[in-house]
Structure formats: structure tokens, C-alpha cells
Coordinates of N, CA and C in Angstrom, one line a residue:
X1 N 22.5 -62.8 69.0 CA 21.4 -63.3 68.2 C 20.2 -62.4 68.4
X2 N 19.8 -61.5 66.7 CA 18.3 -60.9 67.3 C 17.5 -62.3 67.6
X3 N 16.2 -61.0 68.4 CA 15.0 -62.3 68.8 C 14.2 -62.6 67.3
X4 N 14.4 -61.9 66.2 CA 13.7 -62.8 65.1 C 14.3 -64.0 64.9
X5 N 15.8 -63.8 65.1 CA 16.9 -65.4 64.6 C 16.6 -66.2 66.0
X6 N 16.7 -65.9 66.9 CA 15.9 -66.8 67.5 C 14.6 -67.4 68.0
X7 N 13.6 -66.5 67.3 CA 12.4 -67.0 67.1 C 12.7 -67.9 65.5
X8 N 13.4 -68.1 64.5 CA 13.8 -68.4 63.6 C 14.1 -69.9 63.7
X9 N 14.8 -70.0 64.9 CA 16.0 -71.5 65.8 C 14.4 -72.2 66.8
X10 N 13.4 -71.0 67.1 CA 11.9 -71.9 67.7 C 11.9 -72.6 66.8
X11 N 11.2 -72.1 66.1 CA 10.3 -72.5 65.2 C 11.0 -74.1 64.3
X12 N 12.2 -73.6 64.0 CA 12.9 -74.5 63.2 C 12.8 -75.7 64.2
X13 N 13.8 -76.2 65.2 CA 13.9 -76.6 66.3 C 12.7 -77.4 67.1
X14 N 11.7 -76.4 67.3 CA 10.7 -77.4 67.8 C 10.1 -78.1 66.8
X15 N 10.1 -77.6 65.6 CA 9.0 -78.7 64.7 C 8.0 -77.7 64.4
X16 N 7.5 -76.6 65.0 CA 6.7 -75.7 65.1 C 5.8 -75.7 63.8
X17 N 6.6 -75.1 63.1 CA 6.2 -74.7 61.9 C 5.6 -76.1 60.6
X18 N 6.6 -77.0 61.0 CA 6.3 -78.2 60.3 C 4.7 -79.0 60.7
X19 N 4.5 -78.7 61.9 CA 3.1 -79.5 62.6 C 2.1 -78.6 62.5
X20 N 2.0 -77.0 62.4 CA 1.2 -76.3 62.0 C 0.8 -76.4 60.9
X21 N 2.2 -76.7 59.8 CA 1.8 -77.2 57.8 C 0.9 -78.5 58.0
X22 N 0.5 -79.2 58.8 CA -0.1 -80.4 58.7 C -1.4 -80.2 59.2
X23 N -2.0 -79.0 59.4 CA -2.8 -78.3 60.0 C -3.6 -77.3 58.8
X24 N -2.5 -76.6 58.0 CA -3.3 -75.7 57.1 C -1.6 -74.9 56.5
X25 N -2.2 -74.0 56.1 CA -1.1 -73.0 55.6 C -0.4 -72.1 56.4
X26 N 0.6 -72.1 57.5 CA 0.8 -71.1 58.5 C 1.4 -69.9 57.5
X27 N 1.2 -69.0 58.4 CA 1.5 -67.3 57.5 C 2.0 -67.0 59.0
X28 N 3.4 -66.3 59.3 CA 3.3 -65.5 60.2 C 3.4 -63.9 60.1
X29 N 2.9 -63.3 60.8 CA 2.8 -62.2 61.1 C 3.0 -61.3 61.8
X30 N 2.3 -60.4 62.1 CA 3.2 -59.2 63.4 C 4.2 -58.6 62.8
X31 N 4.4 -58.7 64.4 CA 6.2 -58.0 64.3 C 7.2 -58.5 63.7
X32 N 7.0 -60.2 64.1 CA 8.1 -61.1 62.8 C 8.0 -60.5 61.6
X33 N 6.7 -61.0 61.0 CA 6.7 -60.4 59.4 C 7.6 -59.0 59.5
X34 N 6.9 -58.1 60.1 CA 7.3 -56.8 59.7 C 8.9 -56.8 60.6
X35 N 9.8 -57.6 60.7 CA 11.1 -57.2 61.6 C 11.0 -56.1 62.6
X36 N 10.0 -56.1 63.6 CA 10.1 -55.3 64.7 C 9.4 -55.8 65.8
X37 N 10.3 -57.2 66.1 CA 10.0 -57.7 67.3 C 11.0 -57.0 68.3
X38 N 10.3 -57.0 69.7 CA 10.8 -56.1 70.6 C 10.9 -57.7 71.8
X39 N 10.2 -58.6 71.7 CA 10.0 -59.4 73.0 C 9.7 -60.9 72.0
X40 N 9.8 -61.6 72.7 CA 9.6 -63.1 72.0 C 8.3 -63.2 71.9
X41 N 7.4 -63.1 70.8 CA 6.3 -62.9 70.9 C 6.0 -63.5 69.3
X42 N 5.3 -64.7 69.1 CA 5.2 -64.8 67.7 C 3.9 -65.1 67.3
X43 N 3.5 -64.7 66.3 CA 1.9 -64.4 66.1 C 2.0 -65.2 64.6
X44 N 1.1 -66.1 64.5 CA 0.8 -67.6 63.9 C -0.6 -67.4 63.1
X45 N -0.9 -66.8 62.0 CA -2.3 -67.2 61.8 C -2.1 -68.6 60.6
X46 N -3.2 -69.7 60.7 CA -3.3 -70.6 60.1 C -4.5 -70.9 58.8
X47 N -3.7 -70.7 57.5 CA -5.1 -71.0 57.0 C -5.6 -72.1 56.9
X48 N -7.1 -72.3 57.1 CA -7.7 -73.9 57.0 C -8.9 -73.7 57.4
X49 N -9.6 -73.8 56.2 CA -11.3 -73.9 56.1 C -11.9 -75.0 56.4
X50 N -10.8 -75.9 57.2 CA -11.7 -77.1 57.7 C -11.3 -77.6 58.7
X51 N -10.9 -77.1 59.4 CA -10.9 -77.1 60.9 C -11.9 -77.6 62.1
X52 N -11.6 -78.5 63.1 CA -12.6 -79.1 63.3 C -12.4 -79.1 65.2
X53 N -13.3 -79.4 65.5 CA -12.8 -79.2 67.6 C -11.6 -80.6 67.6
X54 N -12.0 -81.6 67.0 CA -10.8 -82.8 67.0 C -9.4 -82.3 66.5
X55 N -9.4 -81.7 65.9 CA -8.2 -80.9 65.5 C -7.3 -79.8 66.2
X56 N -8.5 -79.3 67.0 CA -7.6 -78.2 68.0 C -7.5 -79.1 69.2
X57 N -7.8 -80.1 69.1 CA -7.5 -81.3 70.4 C -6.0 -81.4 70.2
X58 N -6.2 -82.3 69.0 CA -4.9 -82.6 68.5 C -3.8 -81.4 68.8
X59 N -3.9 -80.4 68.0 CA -3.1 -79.5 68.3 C -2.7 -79.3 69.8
X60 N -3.6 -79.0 70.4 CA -3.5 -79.1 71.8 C -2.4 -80.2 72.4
X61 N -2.8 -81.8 71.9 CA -1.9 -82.7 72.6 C -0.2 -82.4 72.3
X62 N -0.4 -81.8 70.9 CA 1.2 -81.6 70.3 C 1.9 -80.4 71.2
X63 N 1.0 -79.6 71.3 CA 1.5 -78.1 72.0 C 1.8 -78.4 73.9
X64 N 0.7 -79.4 74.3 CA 1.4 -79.7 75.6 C 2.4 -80.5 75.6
X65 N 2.6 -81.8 74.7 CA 3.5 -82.7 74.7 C 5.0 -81.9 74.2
X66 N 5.1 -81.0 73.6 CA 5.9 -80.4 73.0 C 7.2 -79.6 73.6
X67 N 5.9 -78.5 74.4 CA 6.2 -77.2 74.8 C 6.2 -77.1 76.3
X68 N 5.5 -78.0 77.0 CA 5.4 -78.0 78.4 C 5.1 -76.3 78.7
X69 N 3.6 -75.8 78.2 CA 3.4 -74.2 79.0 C 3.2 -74.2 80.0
X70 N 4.1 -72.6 80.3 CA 3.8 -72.4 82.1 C 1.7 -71.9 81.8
X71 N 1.6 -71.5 80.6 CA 0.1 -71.3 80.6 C -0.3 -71.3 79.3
X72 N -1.5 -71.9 79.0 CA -2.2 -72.3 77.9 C -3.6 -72.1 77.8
X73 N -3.9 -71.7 76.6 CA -5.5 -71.5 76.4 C -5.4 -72.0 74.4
X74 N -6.5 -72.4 74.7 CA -7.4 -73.3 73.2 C -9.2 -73.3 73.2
X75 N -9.3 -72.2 72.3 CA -10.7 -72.6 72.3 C -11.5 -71.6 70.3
X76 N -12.6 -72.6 70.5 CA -13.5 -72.2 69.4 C -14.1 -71.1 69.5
X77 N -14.4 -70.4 68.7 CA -15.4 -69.0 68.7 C -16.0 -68.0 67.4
X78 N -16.9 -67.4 67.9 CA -17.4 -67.0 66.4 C -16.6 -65.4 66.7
X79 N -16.2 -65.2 65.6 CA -15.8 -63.4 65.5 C -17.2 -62.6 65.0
X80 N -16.6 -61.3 64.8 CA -17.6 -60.6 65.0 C -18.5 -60.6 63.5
X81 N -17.4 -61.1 62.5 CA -17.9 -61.0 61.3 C -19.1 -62.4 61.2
X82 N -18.9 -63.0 62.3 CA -20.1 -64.5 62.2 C -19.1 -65.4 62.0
X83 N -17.9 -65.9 61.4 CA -16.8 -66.7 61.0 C -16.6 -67.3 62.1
X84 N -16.2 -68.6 62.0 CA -15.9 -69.5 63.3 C -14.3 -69.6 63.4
X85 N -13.7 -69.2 64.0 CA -12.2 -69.4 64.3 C -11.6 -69.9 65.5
X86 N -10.3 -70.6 65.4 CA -9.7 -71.1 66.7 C -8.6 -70.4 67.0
X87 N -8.3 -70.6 68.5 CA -7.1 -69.7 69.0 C -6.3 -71.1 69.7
X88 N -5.5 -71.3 69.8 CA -4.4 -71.4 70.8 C -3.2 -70.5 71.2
X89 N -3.2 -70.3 72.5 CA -2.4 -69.1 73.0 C -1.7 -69.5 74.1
X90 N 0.1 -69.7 73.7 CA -0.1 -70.1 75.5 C 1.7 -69.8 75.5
X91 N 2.4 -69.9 76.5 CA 3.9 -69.5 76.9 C 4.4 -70.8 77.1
X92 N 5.5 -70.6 76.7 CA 7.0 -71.5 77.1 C 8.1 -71.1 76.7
X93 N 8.9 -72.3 77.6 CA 10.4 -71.4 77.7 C 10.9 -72.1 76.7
X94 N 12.3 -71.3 75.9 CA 12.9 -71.8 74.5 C 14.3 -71.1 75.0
X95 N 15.1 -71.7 74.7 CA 16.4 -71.3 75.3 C 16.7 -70.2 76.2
X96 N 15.7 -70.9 77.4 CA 16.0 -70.3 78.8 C 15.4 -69.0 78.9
X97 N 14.3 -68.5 77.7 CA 13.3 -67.3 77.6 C 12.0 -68.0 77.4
X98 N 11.2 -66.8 78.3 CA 9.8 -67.0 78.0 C 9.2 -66.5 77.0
X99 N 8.5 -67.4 76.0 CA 8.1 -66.7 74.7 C 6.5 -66.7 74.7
X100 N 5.9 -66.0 74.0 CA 4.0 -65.8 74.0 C 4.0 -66.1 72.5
X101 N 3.0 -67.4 72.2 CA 2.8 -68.1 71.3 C 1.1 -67.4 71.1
X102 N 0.4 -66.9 69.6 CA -0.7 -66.7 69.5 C -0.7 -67.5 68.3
X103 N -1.6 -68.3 68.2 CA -2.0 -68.9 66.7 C -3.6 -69.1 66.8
X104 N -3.8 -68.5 65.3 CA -5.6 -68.3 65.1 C -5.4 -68.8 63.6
X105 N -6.4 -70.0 63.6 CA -6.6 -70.3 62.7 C -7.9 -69.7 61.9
X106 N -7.6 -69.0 60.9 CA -8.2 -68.1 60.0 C -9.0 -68.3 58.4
X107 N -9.9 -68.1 57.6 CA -9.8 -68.1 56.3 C -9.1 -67.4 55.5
X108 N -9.1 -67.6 54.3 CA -7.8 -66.6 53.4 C -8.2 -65.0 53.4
X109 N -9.3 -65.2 53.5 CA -9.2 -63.7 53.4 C -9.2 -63.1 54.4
X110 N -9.0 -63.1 55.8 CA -8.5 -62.9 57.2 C -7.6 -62.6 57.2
X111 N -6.6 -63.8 56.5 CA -5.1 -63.6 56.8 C -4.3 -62.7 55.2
X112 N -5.3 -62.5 54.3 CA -4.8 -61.7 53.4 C -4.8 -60.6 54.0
X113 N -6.3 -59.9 54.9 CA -6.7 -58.6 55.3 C -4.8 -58.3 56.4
X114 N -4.8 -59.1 57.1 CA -3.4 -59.4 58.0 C -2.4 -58.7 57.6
X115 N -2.1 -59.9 56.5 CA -0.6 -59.6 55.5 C -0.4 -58.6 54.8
X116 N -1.5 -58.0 54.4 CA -1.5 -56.7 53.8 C -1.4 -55.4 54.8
X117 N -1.9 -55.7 56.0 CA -1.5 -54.5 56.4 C -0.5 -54.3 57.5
X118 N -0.1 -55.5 57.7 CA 1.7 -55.6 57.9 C 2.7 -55.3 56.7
X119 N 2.4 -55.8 55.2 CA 3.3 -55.2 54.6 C 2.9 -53.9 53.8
X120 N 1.6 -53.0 54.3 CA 1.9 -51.4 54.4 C 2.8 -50.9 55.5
X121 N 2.7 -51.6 56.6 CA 3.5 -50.6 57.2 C 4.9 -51.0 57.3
X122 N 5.6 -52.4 57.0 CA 6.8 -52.5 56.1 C 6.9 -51.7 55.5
X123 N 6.2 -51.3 54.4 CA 6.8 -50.2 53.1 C 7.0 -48.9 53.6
X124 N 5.6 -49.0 54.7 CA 6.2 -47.1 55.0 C 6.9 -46.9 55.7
X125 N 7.7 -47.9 56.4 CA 9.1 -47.8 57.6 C 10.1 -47.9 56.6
X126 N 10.2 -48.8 55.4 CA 11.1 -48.8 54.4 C 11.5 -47.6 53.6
X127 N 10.6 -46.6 53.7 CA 10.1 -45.6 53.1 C 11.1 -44.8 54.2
X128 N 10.7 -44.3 54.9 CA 11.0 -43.9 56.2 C 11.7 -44.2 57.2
X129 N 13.1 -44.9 57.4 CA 13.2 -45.5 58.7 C 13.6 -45.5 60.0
X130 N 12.9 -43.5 60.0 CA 12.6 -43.0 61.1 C 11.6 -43.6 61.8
X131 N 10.7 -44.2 61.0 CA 8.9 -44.7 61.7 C 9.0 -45.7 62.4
X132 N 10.2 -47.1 61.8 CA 10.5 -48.4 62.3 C 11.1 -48.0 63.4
X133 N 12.3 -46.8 63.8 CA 13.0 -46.5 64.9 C 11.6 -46.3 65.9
X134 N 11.2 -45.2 65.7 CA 9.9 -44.4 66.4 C 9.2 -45.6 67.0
X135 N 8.6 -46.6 66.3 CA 7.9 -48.0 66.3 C 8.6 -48.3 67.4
X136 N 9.7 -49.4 67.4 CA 10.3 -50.1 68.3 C 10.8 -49.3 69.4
X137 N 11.4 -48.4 69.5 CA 11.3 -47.6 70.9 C 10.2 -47.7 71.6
X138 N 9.1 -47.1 71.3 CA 8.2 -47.1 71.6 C 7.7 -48.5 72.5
X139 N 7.7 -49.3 71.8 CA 7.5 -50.9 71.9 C 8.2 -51.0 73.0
X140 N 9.6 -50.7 73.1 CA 10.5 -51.4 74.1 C 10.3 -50.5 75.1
X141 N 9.9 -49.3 75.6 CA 9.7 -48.2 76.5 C 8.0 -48.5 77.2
X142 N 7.5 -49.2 76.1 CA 6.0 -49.5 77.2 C 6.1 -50.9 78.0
X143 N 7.0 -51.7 77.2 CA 7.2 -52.9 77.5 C 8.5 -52.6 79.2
X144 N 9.2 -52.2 78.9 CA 10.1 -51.8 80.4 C 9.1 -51.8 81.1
X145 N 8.2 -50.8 80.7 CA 7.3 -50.4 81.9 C 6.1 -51.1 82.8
X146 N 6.3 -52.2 81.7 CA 4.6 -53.1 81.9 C 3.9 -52.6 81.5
X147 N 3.9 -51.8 80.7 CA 2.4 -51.5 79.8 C 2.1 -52.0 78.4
X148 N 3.0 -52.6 77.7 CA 2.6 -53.2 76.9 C 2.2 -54.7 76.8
X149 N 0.8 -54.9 76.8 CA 0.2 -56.4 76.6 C -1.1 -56.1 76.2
X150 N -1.7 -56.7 75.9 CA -3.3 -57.0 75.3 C -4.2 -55.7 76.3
X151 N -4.2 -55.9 77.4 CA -5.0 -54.6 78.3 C -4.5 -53.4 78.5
X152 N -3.6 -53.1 78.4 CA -2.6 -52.0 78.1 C -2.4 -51.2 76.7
X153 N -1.4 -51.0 76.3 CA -1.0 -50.7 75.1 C -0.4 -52.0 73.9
X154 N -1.2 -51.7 72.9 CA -0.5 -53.1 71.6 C 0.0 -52.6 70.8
X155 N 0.7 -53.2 69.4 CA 1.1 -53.5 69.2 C 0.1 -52.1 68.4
X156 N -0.7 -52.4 68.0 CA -1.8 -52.0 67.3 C -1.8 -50.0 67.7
X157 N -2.3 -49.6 68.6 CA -1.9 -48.6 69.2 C -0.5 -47.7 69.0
X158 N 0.6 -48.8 69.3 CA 1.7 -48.2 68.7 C 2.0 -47.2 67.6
X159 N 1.7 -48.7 66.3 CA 1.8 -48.4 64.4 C 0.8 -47.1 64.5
X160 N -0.6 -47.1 64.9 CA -1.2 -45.9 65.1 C -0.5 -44.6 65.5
X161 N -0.5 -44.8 66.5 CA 0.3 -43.3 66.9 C 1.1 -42.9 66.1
X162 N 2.1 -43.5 65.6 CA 3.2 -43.4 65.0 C 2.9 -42.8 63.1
X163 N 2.4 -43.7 63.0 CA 1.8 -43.6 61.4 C 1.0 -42.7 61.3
X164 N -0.2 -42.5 62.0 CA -1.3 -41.9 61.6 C -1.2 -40.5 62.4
X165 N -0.3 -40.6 63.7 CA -0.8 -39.2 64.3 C 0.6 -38.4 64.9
X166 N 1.7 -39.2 63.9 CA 3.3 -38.6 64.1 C 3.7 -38.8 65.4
X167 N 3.5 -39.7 65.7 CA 3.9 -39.5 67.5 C 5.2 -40.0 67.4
X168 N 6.3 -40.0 67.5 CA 7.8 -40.5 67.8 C 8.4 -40.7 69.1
X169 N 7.9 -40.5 70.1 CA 8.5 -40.8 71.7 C 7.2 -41.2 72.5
X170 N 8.0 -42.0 73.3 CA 7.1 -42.5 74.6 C 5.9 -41.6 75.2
X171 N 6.8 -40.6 75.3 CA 6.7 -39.4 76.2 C 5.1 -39.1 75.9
X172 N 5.1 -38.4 74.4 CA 4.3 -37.6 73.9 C 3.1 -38.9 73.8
X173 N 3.2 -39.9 73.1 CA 2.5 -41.5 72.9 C 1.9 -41.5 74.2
X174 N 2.3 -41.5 75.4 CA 1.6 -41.7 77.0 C 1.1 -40.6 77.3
X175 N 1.3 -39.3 76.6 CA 0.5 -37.9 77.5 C -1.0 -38.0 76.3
X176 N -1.0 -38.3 74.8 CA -2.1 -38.2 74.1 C -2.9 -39.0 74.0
X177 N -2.1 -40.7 74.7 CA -3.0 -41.7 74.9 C -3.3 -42.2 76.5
X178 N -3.3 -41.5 77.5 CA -3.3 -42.3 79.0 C -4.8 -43.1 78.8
X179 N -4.2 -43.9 79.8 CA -4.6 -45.5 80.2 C -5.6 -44.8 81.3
X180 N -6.7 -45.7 81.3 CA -8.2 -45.1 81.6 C -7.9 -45.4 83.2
X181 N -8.0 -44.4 84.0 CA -8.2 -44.6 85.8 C -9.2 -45.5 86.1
X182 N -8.8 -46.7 86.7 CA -9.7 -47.5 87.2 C -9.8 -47.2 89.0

């Protein structure tokens, strides 16, 4: 089973997706959308322009009652554009794997800016699907390593290198991008 079919069997299975629709419009995205998940990692944005702190409660009670995380985070905030949005972020296990849950509840034109540029770089791996190879290598060779998470190297970084500045191996991706000496 890839990890999309079984992010496919989450989702189904817990209800996931059904309790999120009662919430707003879920869209997912990432590496799901684009088929280049490398790790159980599913990225949730929700549309709903009426979102309220009682409602990421709620969410909250569903996501603990549900999911039992080894770790959870829920909170309000403004982005940089001034827009008020919510996050819930948190891990649990689903057939005996640890998976990283991100869901941001978004306006439509957030999650249009999103979908659109997940499905450019769909097209240009479709186009090419040397770039999707290049991509998930990549992915799975920082991830061996521990370097791929949020303070490290993303997801983000990757498609970059790859797309924008032809990088196709690990190797060359870690000699033009090193990680800042602390």
C-alpha cells in the first residue's frame, strides 16, 4: 500500500475528512494533491470565512477524542497579509505509523493561491517525469537524514531547487543550499 492509499484509508476511516466538511470546504494539498508523498504527512487547508475560537474548540475536542496525539497544537493568528487564520497541527498513530496532521483554516483565495501552485508543479513533473523522480528522492534522502522538517529543509525548498535551479540530487541540493552553522 502507497502512503497516499493509506493516507486515503486515514482519512476515510477516521471520519477525518467528513468532520472537517462540517467545518468548511477541506481542499487537500501538498504532496497528496501533487502524488509525492514521501512520509505520512497530510496537509489540510479548510475553507471557511466564519470561523470562530468556539469552533477550533470544537475541532480540538474531535481531534483529541478521536486521534489520541502523541502531540498537538491549536491556535488563532493573524498572517502576514492581516487575515485571521487557524491552525491545528498535531501527530498520531494510524495503522501502527506516526502521521503529521497540518490543517489551516484559510479564505478561498489562500487556498486557490495553494491549489494553483501545487497543480503547476503537477503539470511540470507531468511534463517531465524526471522532476517528480528528482523531487521525491530528494525528499526521501533529507528525510533519512533528519533534515527534512519545518527548520531544516521543506518541502518548499525542494520544488525550488529542482524547478527553478535544476538541481536533481541530494548531493549537489546540500552543497548549494547548506544549513546555516549554529
Amino acid at each position: 500500500m502507497t502512503i497516499k492509499e493509506k493516507a486515503e484509508k486515514l482519512l476515510c476511516e477516521t471520519g477525518l475528512l467528513s468532520e472537517l466538511q462540517t467545518y468548511g470546504d477541506p481542499h487537500l494539498i501538498g504532496s497528496y494533491r501533487m502524488d509525492m508523498m514521501v512520509y505520512n504527512d497530510l496537509d489540510i487547508d479548510i475553507r471557511n470565512d466564519f470561523m470562530t475560537l468556539e469552533k477550533l474548540h470544537d475541532l480540538t475536542y474531535y481531534i483529541l477524542k478521536t486521534f489520541s496525539p502523541t502531540w498537538y497544537e491549536a491556535r488563532e493568528e493573524v498572517n502576514d497579509e492581516g487575515k485571521t487564520v487557524w491552525f491545528h497541527g498535531f501527530h498520531a498513530i494510524f495503522m501502527d505509523e506516526l502521521w503529521n496532521f497540518d490543517l489551516w483554516f484559510f479564505d478561498e483565495e489562500t487556498i486557490t493561491k495553494a491549489e494553483a501552485y501545487c497543480d503547476a508543479i503537477t503539470a511540470r513533473c507531468c511534463r517531465t517525469p524526471s522532476l517528480k523522480t528528482a523531487i521525491t528522492a530528494i525528499k526521501k534522502d533529507l528525510l533519512s537524514q533528519g533534515l527534512y522538517r519545518y527548520d531544516k529543509y521543506t518541502s518548499m525548498d525542494v520544488y525550488h531547487a529542482v524547478l527553478s535551479e535544476n538541481i536533481t540530487t541530494t548531493q549537489t541540493f546540500l552543497r548549494k543550499h547548506p544549513l546555516p552553522i549554529i
